[in-house]
PDB file of C-alpha atoms in Angstrom:
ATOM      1  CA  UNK A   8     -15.287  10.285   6.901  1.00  0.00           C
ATOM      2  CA  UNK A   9     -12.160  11.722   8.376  1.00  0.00           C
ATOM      3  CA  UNK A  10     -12.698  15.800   9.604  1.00  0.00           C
ATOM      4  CA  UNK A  11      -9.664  18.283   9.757  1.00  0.00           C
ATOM      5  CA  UNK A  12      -9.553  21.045  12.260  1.00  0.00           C
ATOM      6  CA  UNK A  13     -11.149  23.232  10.047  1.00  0.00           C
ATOM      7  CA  UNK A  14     -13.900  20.962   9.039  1.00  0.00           C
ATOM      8  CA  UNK A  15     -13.049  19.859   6.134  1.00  0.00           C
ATOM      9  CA  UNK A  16     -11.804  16.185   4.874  1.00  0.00           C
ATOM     10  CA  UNK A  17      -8.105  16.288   4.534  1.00  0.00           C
ATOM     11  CA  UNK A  18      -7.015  16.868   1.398  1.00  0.00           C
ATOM     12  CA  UNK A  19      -3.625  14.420   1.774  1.00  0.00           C
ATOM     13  CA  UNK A  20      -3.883  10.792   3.385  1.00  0.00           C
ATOM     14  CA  UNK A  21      -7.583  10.353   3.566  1.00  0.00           C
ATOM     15  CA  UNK A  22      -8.950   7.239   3.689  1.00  0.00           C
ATOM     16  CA  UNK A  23     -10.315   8.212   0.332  1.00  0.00           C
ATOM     17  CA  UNK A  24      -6.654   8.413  -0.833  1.00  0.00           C
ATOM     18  CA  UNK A  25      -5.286   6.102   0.924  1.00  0.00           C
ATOM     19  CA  UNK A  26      -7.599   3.270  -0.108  1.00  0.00           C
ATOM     20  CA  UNK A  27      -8.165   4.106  -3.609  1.00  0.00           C
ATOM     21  CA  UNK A  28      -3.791   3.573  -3.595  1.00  0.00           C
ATOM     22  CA  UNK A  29      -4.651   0.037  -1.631  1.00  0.00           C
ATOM     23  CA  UNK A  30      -7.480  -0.871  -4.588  1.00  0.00           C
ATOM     24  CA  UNK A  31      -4.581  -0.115  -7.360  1.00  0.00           C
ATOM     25  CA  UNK A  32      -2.488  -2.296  -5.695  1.00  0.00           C
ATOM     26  CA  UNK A  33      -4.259  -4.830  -5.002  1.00  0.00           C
ATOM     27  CA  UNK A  34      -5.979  -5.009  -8.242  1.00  0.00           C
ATOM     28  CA  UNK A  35      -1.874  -5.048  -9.696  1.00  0.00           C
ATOM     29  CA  UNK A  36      -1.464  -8.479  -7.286  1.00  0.00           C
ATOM     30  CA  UNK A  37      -5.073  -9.952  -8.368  1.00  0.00           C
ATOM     31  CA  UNK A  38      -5.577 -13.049  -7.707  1.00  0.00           C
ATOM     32  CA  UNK A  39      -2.842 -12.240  -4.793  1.00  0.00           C
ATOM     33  CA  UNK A  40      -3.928 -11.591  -1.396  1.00  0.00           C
ATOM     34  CA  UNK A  41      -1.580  -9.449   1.041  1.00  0.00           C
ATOM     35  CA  UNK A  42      -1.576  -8.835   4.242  1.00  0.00           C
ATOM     36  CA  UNK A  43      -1.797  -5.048   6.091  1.00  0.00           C
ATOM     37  CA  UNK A  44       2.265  -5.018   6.731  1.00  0.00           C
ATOM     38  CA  UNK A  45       2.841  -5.569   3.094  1.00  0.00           C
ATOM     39  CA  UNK A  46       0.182  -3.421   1.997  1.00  0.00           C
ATOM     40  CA  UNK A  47       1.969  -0.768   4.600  1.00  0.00           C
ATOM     41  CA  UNK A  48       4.898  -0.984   2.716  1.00  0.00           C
ATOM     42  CA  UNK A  49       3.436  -1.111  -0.598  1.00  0.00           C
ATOM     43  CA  UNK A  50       1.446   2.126   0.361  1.00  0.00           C
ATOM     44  CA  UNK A  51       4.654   3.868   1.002  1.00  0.00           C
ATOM     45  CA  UNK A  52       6.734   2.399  -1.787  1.00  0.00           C
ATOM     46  CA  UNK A  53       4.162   2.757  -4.791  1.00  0.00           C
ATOM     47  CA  UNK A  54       4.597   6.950  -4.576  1.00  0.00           C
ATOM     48  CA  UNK A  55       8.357   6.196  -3.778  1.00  0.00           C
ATOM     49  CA  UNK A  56       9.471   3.842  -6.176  1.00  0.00           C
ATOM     50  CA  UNK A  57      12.463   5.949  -6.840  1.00  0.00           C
ATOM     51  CA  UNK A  58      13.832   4.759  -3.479  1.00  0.00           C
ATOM     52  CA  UNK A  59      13.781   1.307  -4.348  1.00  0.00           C
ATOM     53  CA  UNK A  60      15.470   1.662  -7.962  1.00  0.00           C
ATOM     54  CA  UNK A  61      12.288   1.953  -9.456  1.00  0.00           C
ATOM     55  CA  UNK A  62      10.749   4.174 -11.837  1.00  0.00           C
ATOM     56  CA  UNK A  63      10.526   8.259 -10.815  1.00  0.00           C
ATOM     57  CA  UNK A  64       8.843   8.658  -7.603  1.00  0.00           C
ATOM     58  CA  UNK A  65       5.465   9.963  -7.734  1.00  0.00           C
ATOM     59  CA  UNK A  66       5.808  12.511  -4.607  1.00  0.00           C
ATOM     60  CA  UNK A  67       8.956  14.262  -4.021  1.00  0.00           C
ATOM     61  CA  UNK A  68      11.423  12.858  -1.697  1.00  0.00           C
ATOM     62  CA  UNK A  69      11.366  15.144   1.152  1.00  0.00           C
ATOM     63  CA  UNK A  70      13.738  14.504   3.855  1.00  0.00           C
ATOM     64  CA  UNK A  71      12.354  12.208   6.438  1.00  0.00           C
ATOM     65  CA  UNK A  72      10.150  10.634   3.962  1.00  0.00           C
ATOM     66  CA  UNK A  73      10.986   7.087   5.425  1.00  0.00           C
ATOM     67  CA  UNK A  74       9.395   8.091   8.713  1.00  0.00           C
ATOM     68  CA  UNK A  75       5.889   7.978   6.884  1.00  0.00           C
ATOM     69  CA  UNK A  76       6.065   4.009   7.160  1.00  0.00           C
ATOM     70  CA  UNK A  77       6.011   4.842  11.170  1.00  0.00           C
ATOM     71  CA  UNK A  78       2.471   6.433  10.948  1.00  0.00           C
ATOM     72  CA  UNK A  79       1.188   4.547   8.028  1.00  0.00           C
ATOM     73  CA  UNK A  80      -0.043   1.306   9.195  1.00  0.00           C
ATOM     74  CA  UNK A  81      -3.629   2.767  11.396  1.00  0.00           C
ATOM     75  CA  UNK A  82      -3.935   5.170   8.076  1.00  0.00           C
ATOM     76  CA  UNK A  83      -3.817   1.983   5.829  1.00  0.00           C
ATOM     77  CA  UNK A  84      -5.700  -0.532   7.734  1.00  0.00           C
ATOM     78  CA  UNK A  85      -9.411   1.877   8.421  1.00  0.00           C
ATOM     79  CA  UNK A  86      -8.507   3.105   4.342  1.00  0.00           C
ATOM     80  CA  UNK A  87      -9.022  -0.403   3.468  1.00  0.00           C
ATOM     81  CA  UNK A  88     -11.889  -0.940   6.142  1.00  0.00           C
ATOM     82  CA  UNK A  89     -13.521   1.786   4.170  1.00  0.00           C
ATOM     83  CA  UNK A  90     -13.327   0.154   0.669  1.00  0.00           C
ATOM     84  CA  UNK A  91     -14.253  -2.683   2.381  1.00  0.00           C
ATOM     85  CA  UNK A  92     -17.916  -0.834   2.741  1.00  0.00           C
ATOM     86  CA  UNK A  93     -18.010   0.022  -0.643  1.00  0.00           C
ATOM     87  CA  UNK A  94     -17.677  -3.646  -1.904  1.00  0.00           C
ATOM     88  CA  UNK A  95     -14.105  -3.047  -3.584  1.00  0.00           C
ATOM     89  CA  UNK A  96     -11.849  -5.273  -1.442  1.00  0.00           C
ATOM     90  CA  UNK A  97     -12.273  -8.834  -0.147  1.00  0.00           C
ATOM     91  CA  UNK A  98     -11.102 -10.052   3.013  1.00  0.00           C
ATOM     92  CA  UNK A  99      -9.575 -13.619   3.568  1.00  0.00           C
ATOM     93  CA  UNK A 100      -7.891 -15.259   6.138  1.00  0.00           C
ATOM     94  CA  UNK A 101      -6.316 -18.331   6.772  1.00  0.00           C
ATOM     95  CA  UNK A 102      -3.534 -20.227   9.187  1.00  0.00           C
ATOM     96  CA  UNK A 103      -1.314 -16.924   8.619  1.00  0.00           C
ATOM     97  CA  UNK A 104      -3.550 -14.555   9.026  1.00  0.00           C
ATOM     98  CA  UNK A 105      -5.952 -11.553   8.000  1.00  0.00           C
ATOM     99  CA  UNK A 106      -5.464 -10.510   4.021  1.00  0.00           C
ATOM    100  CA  UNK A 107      -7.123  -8.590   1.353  1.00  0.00           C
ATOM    101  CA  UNK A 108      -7.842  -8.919  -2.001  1.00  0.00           C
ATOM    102  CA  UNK A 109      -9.198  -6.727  -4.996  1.00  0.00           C
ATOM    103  CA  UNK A 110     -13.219  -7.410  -5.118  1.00  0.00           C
ATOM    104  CA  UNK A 111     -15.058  -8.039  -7.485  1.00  0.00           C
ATOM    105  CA  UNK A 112     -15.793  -4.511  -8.519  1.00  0.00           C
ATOM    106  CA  UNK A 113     -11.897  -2.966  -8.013  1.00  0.00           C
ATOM    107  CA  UNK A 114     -11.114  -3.612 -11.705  1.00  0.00           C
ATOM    108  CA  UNK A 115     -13.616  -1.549 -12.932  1.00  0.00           C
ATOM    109  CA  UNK A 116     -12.992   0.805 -10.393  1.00  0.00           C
ATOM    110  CA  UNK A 117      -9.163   1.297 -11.031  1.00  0.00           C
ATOM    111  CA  UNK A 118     -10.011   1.506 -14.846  1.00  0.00           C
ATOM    112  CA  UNK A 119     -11.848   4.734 -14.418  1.00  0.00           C
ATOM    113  CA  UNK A 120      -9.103   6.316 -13.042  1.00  0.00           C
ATOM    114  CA  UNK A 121      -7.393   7.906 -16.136  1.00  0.00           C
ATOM    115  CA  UNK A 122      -5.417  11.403 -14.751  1.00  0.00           C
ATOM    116  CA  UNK A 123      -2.012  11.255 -15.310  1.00  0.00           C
ATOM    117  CA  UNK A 124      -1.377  11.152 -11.375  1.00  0.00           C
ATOM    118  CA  UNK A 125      -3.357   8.034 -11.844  1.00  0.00           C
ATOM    119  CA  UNK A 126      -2.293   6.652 -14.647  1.00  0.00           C
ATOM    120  CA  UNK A 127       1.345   6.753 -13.336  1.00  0.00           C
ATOM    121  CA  UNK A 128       0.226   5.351  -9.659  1.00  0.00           C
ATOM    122  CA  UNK A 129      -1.229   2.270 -11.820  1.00  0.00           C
ATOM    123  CA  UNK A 130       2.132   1.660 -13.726  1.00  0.00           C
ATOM    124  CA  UNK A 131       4.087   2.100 -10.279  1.00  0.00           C
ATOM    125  CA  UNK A 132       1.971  -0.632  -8.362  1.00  0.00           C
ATOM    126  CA  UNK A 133       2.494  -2.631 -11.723  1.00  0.00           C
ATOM    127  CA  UNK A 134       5.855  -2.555 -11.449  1.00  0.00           C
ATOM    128  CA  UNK A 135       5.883  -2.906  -7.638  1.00  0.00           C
ATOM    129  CA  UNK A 136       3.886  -5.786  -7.562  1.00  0.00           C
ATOM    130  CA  UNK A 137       6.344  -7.360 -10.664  1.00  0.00           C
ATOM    131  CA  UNK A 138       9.178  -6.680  -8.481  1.00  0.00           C
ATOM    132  CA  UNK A 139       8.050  -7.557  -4.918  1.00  0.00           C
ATOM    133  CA  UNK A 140       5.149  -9.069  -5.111  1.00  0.00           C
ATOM    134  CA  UNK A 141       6.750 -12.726  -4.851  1.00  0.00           C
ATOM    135  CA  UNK A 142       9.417 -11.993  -2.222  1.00  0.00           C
ATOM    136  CA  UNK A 143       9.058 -14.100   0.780  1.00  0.00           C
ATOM    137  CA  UNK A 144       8.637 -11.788   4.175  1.00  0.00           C
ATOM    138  CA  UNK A 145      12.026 -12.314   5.048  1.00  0.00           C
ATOM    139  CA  UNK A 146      13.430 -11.232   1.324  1.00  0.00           C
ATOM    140  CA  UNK A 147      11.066  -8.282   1.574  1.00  0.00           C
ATOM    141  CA  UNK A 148      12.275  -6.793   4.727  1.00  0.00           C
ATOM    142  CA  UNK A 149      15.379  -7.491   4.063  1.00  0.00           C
ATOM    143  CA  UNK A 150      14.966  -5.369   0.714  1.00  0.00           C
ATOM    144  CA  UNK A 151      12.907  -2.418   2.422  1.00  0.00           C
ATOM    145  CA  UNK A 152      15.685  -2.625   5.058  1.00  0.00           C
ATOM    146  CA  UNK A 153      18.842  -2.633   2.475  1.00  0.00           C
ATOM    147  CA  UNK A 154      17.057   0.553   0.244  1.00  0.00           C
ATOM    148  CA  UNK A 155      15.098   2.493   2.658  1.00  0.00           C
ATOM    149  CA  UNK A 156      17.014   1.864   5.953  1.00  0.00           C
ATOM    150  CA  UNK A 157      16.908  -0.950   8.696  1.00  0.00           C
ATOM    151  CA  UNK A 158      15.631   1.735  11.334  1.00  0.00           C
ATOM    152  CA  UNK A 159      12.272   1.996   9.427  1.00  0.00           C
ATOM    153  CA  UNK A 160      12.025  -2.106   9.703  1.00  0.00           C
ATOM    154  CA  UNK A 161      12.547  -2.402  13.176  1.00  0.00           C
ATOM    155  CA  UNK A 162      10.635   0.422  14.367  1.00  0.00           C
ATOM    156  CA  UNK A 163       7.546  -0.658  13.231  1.00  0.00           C
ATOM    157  CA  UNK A 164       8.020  -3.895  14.976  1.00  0.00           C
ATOM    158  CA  UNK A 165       7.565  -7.681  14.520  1.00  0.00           C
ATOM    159  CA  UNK A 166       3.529  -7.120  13.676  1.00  0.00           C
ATOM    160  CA  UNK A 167       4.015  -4.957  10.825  1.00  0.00           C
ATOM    161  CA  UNK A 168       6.603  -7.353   9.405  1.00  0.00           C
ATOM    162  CA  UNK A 169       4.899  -9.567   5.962  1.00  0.00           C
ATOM    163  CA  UNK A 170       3.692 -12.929   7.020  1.00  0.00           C
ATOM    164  CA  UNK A 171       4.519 -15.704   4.490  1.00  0.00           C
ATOM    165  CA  UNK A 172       1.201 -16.441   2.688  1.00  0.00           C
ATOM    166  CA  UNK A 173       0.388 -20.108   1.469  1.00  0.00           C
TER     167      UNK A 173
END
């Protein structure tokens, strides 16, 4: 578990946080495996959806919000590491690479999450998933590039780009 300064776990972008957002989602895609750059993005997007002609946003939109996608990717990958322990996600790879997908016990996991915040972060990834779930990784950087800006794309370099799963 992740220690602030003051040692405490952060209350924002904990690997608590951040994975139960990566079990939603993935449990929206099920039977879909992604991989960690589309996940990255998918992180990002699902409390931005606003930003991407989507339904309201679920966190404000500060300035600079797009710069979150720069720091995201190391935040997402140990978040799912950690639901990994606790049984919720599957990982699979094949000729394209490492993915994930919802385990076994995610469903009944994201159904006992019934807050408002929660209930709204489950019609968001829902809707995400509906939307860009089935673009190829050239179609969905070229989306994230059009709505959120190109800059965002191309800093995070060629790794962090979506490999076209099979």
């Amino acid at each position: 578990m992740e220690i602030t300064g003051e040692g405490r776990p952060p209350l924002y972008n904990s690997h608590l946080e951040t994975g139960t957002r990566a079990i939603v989602i993935l449990e929206a895609a099920y039977p879909r495996a992604l991989d960690l750059a589309r996940l990255t993005w998918f992180d990002h997007l699902v409390v931005h959806t606003k930003d991407i002609g989507g339904p309201d946003s679920l966190h404000p939109a500060l300035p600079g919000r797009t710069g979150e996608l720069l720091i995201r990717r190391r935040l997402v990958e140990e978040s799912l590491s950690f639901m990994r322990r606790l049984h919720l996600i599957d990982v699979t790879h094949d000729e394209t690479g490492i993915a994930y997908r919802a385990g076994d016990d995610a469903s009944a996991f994201v159904n006992l999450l019934t807050t408002n915040y929660a209930l709204g972060l489950k019609e968001r990834a829902r809707w995400l998933i509906a939307e860009l779930g089935d673009l190829d990784a050239a179609h969905l950087t070229k989306r994230v590039a059009d709505q959120i800006g190109r800059w965002s794309v191309e800093f995070q370099g060629e790794d962090s780009l979506p490999r076209q799963r099979s």
